[in-house]
Amino acid sequence: AVAVRDRHPVLGIVSIRRPDGSDRQLTITALPFEAADGTHLGHMAVMDARPMQAGDDDVAAHTYARA
């Protein structure tokens, strides 16, 4: 919702419960799409079962850590 409402990329971790009762964490990256004139074109979310591993020199570590 933040990527749509505030129109900036967001990285988050959510926990889901499997049918067997175990929990699994998913990393979700949400990206808004805008035209050059600022018109909102839509958004996309990508889910990954592996946790994000960002080093200090990784762009994602600096961009998404504040989200």
mmCIF file of N, CA and C in Angstrom:
data_model
loop_
_atom_site.group_PDB
_atom_site.id
_atom_site.type_symbol
_atom_site.label_atom_id
_atom_site.label_comp_id
_atom_site.label_asym_id
_atom_site.label_seq_id
_atom_site.Cartn_x
_atom_site.Cartn_y
_atom_site.Cartn_z
ATOM 1 N N ALA A 1 0.818 -1.191 0.000
ATOM 2 C CA ALA A 1 0.000 0.000 0.000
ATOM 3 C C ALA A 1 0.867 1.263 0.000
ATOM 4 N N VAL A 2 2.022 1.213 0.656
ATOM 5 C CA VAL A 2 2.884 2.393 0.719
ATOM 6 C C VAL A 2 3.419 2.744 -0.672
ATOM 7 N N ALA A 3 3.793 1.745 -1.466
ATOM 8 C CA ALA A 3 4.307 2.020 -2.812
ATOM 9 C C ALA A 3 3.252 2.705 -3.669
ATOM 10 N N VAL A 4 2.006 2.355 -3.473
ATOM 11 C CA VAL A 4 0.916 2.969 -4.233
ATOM 12 C C VAL A 4 0.586 4.342 -3.667
ATOM 13 N N ARG A 5 0.425 4.429 -2.357
ATOM 14 C CA ARG A 5 0.021 5.687 -1.718
ATOM 15 C C ARG A 5 1.104 6.754 -1.797
ATOM 16 N N ASP A 6 2.334 6.395 -1.422
ATOM 17 C CA ASP A 6 3.422 7.371 -1.365
ATOM 18 C C ASP A 6 4.279 7.393 -2.625
ATOM 19 N N ARG A 7 4.065 6.447 -3.501
ATOM 20 C CA ARG A 7 4.759 6.346 -4.784
ATOM 21 C C ARG A 7 6.276 6.332 -4.658
ATOM 22 N N HIS A 8 6.765 5.439 -3.799
ATOM 23 C CA HIS A 8 8.198 5.178 -3.747
ATOM 24 C C HIS A 8 8.408 3.696 -3.466
ATOM 25 N N PRO A 9 9.568 3.122 -3.870
ATOM 26 C CA PRO A 9 9.821 1.706 -3.655
ATOM 27 C C PRO A 9 9.837 1.363 -2.172
ATOM 28 N N VAL A 10 9.373 0.170 -1.852
ATOM 29 C CA VAL A 10 9.328 -0.279 -0.462
ATOM 30 C C VAL A 10 9.793 -1.724 -0.407
ATOM 31 N N LEU A 11 10.599 -2.039 0.590
ATOM 32 C CA LEU A 11 11.039 -3.399 0.842
ATOM 33 C C LEU A 11 10.548 -3.785 2.222
ATOM 34 N N GLY A 12 9.954 -4.964 2.332
ATOM 35 C CA GLY A 12 9.469 -5.406 3.630
ATOM 36 C C GLY A 12 9.538 -6.913 3.750
ATOM 37 N N ILE A 13 9.397 -7.396 4.957
ATOM 38 C CA ILE A 13 9.372 -8.825 5.229
ATOM 39 C C ILE A 13 8.046 -9.145 5.899
ATOM 40 N N VAL A 14 7.357 -10.151 5.383
ATOM 41 C CA VAL A 14 6.101 -10.601 5.976
ATOM 42 C C VAL A 14 6.234 -12.067 6.346
ATOM 43 N N SER A 15 5.437 -12.478 7.294
ATOM 44 C CA SER A 15 5.420 -13.872 7.720
ATOM 45 C C SER A 15 4.082 -14.477 7.313
ATOM 46 N N ILE A 16 4.127 -15.656 6.693
ATOM 47 C CA ILE A 16 2.904 -16.358 6.321
ATOM 48 C C ILE A 16 2.872 -17.706 7.034
ATOM 49 N N ARG A 17 1.703 -18.212 7.260
ATOM 50 C CA ARG A 17 1.554 -19.521 7.890
ATOM 51 C C ARG A 17 1.202 -20.539 6.820
ATOM 52 N N ARG A 18 1.977 -21.602 6.756
ATOM 53 C CA ARG A 18 1.747 -22.684 5.800
ATOM 54 C C ARG A 18 0.609 -23.573 6.284
ATOM 55 N N PRO A 19 0.027 -24.365 5.370
ATOM 56 C CA PRO A 19 -1.038 -25.287 5.775
ATOM 57 C C PRO A 19 -0.611 -26.267 6.875
ATOM 58 N N ASP A 20 0.691 -26.594 6.940
ATOM 59 C CA ASP A 20 1.157 -27.518 7.977
ATOM 60 C C ASP A 20 1.373 -26.826 9.330
ATOM 61 N N GLY A 21 1.090 -25.517 9.395
ATOM 62 C CA GLY A 21 1.213 -24.772 10.647
ATOM 63 C C GLY A 21 2.547 -24.074 10.839
ATOM 64 N N SER A 22 3.532 -24.355 9.985
ATOM 65 C CA SER A 22 4.830 -23.690 10.118
ATOM 66 C C SER A 22 4.769 -22.297 9.505
ATOM 67 N N ASP A 23 5.639 -21.423 9.978
ATOM 68 C CA ASP A 23 5.711 -20.054 9.468
ATOM 69 C C ASP A 23 6.848 -19.937 8.458
ATOM 70 N N ARG A 24 6.677 -19.043 7.504
ATOM 71 C CA ARG A 24 7.715 -18.769 6.511
ATOM 72 C C ARG A 24 7.766 -17.269 6.281
ATOM 73 N N GLN A 25 8.977 -16.725 6.208
ATOM 74 C CA GLN A 25 9.133 -15.307 5.926
ATOM 75 C C GLN A 25 9.358 -15.083 4.441
ATOM 76 N N LEU A 26 8.721 -14.029 3.921
ATOM 77 C CA LEU A 26 8.891 -13.636 2.522
ATOM 78 C C LEU A 26 9.386 -12.203 2.474
ATOM 79 N N THR A 27 10.339 -11.947 1.594
ATOM 80 C CA THR A 27 10.776 -10.584 1.318
ATOM 81 C C THR A 27 9.918 -10.073 0.174
ATOM 82 N N ILE A 28 9.310 -8.908 0.350
ATOM 83 C CA ILE A 28 8.459 -8.328 -0.681
ATOM 84 C C ILE A 28 9.019 -6.960 -1.070
ATOM 85 N N THR A 29 9.217 -6.769 -2.361
ATOM 86 C CA THR A 29 9.640 -5.486 -2.902
ATOM 87 C C THR A 29 8.502 -4.938 -3.745
ATOM 88 N N ALA A 30 8.047 -3.740 -3.437
ATOM 89 C CA ALA A 30 6.960 -3.104 -4.187
ATOM 90 C C ALA A 30 7.516 -1.889 -4.914
ATOM 91 N N LEU A 31 7.178 -1.783 -6.197
ATOM 92 C CA LEU A 31 7.686 -0.701 -7.032
ATOM 93 C C LEU A 31 6.538 0.025 -7.726
ATOM 94 N N PRO A 32 6.488 1.341 -7.628
ATOM 95 C CA PRO A 32 5.497 2.098 -8.391
ATOM 96 C C PRO A 32 6.049 2.397 -9.787
ATOM 97 N N PHE A 33 5.159 2.524 -10.754
ATOM 98 C CA PHE A 33 5.555 2.911 -12.110
ATOM 99 C C PHE A 33 4.919 4.255 -12.431
ATOM 100 N N GLU A 34 5.761 5.198 -12.885
ATOM 101 C CA GLU A 34 5.278 6.526 -13.247
ATOM 102 C C GLU A 34 5.792 6.913 -14.621
ATOM 103 N N ALA A 35 4.980 7.677 -15.349
ATOM 104 C CA ALA A 35 5.398 8.243 -16.634
ATOM 105 C C ALA A 35 6.332 9.425 -16.356
ATOM 106 N N ALA A 36 6.989 9.891 -17.390
ATOM 107 C CA ALA A 36 7.910 11.025 -17.246
ATOM 108 C C ALA A 36 7.213 12.259 -16.699
ATOM 109 N N ASP A 37 5.910 12.404 -16.976
ATOM 110 C CA ASP A 37 5.168 13.567 -16.478
ATOM 111 C C ASP A 37 4.603 13.353 -15.071
ATOM 112 N N GLY A 38 4.938 12.214 -14.432
ATOM 113 C CA GLY A 38 4.485 11.947 -13.074
ATOM 114 C C GLY A 38 3.172 11.183 -12.978
ATOM 115 N N THR A 39 2.541 10.864 -14.106
ATOM 116 C CA THR A 39 1.293 10.110 -14.099
ATOM 117 C C THR A 39 1.537 8.702 -13.560
ATOM 118 N N HIS A 40 0.717 8.300 -12.609
ATOM 119 C CA HIS A 40 0.840 6.959 -12.026
ATOM 120 C C HIS A 40 0.362 5.926 -13.031
ATOM 121 N N LEU A 41 1.237 4.977 -13.387
ATOM 122 C CA LEU A 41 0.910 3.957 -14.382
ATOM 123 C C LEU A 41 0.523 2.626 -13.752
ATOM 124 N N GLY A 42 0.891 2.422 -12.518
ATOM 125 C CA GLY A 42 0.599 1.153 -11.849
ATOM 126 C C GLY A 42 1.697 0.815 -10.862
ATOM 127 N N HIS A 43 1.705 -0.427 -10.430
ATOM 128 C CA HIS A 43 2.705 -0.861 -9.471
ATOM 129 C C HIS A 43 2.918 -2.363 -9.623
ATOM 130 N N MET A 44 4.002 -2.850 -9.022
ATOM 131 C CA MET A 44 4.343 -4.257 -9.090
ATOM 132 C C MET A 44 4.940 -4.663 -7.748
ATOM 133 N N ALA A 45 4.630 -5.871 -7.316
ATOM 134 C CA ALA A 45 5.232 -6.420 -6.107
ATOM 135 C C ALA A 45 5.884 -7.752 -6.459
ATOM 136 N N VAL A 46 7.093 -7.951 -5.943
ATOM 137 C CA VAL A 46 7.840 -9.183 -6.163
ATOM 138 C C VAL A 46 8.070 -9.828 -4.809
ATOM 139 N N MET A 47 7.743 -11.112 -4.701
ATOM 140 C CA MET A 47 7.946 -11.842 -3.452
ATOM 141 C C MET A 47 9.073 -12.849 -3.637
ATOM 142 N N ASP A 48 9.905 -12.979 -2.620
ATOM 143 C CA ASP A 48 11.021 -13.922 -2.649
ATOM 144 C C ASP A 48 11.085 -14.624 -1.309
ATOM 145 N N ALA A 49 11.197 -15.933 -1.327
ATOM 146 C CA ALA A 49 11.239 -16.706 -0.091
ATOM 147 C C ALA A 49 12.586 -16.601 0.619
ATOM 148 N N ARG A 50 13.593 -16.113 -0.078
ATOM 149 C CA ARG A 50 14.900 -15.942 0.554
ATOM 150 C C ARG A 50 15.006 -14.550 1.155
ATOM 151 N N PRO A 51 15.539 -14.401 2.354
ATOM 152 C CA PRO A 51 15.711 -13.058 2.920
ATOM 153 C C PRO A 51 16.751 -12.266 2.127
ATOM 154 N N MET A 52 16.540 -10.962 2.044
ATOM 155 C CA MET A 52 17.471 -10.102 1.321
ATOM 156 C C MET A 52 18.774 -9.993 2.092
ATOM 157 N N GLN A 53 19.871 -10.185 1.410
ATOM 158 C CA GLN A 53 21.202 -10.045 1.988
ATOM 159 C C GLN A 53 21.893 -8.892 1.287
ATOM 160 N N ALA A 54 21.951 -7.739 1.899
ATOM 161 C CA ALA A 54 22.575 -6.566 1.290
ATOM 162 C C ALA A 54 23.809 -6.176 2.075
ATOM 163 N N GLY A 55 24.881 -5.954 1.348
ATOM 164 C CA GLY A 55 26.108 -5.484 1.972
ATOM 165 C C GLY A 55 26.108 -3.972 2.083
ATOM 166 N N ASP A 56 27.100 -3.418 2.766
ATOM 167 C CA ASP A 56 27.184 -1.973 2.957
ATOM 168 C C ASP A 56 27.339 -1.217 1.638
ATOM 169 N N ASP A 57 27.937 -1.868 0.632
ATOM 170 C CA ASP A 57 28.140 -1.200 -0.648
ATOM 171 C C ASP A 57 27.012 -1.486 -1.635
ATOM 172 N N ASP A 58 25.985 -2.200 -1.217
ATOM 173 C CA ASP A 58 24.848 -2.529 -2.070
ATOM 174 C C ASP A 58 23.872 -1.358 -2.092
ATOM 175 N N VAL A 59 23.418 -0.971 -3.280
ATOM 176 C CA VAL A 59 22.480 0.146 -3.412
ATOM 177 C C VAL A 59 21.229 -0.111 -2.583
ATOM 178 N N ALA A 60 20.734 -1.345 -2.582
ATOM 179 C CA ALA A 60 19.510 -1.671 -1.846
ATOM 180 C C ALA A 60 19.677 -1.426 -0.350
ATOM 181 N N ALA A 61 20.865 -1.620 0.168
ATOM 182 C CA ALA A 61 21.090 -1.413 1.596
ATOM 183 C C ALA A 61 20.862 0.047 1.971
ATOM 184 N N HIS A 62 21.183 0.951 1.075
ATOM 185 C CA HIS A 62 21.030 2.377 1.350
ATOM 186 C C HIS A 62 19.644 2.893 0.957
ATOM 187 N N THR A 63 19.075 2.336 -0.098
ATOM 188 C CA THR A 63 17.792 2.808 -0.609
ATOM 189 C C THR A 63 16.627 2.341 0.256
ATOM 190 N N TYR A 64 16.600 1.067 0.596
ATOM 191 C CA TYR A 64 15.437 0.481 1.249
ATOM 192 C C TYR A 64 15.537 0.419 2.764
ATOM 193 N N ALA A 65 16.716 0.599 3.316
ATOM 194 C CA ALA A 65 16.870 0.494 4.759
ATOM 195 C C ALA A 65 16.038 1.548 5.501
ATOM 196 N N ARG A 66 15.765 2.667 4.849
ATOM 197 C CA ARG A 66 14.993 3.741 5.487
ATOM 198 C C ARG A 66 13.508 3.523 5.364
ATOM 199 N N ALA A 67 13.049 2.601 4.512
ATOM 200 C CA ALA A 67 11.618 2.404 4.269
ATOM 201 C C ALA A 67 10.921 1.776 5.460
#
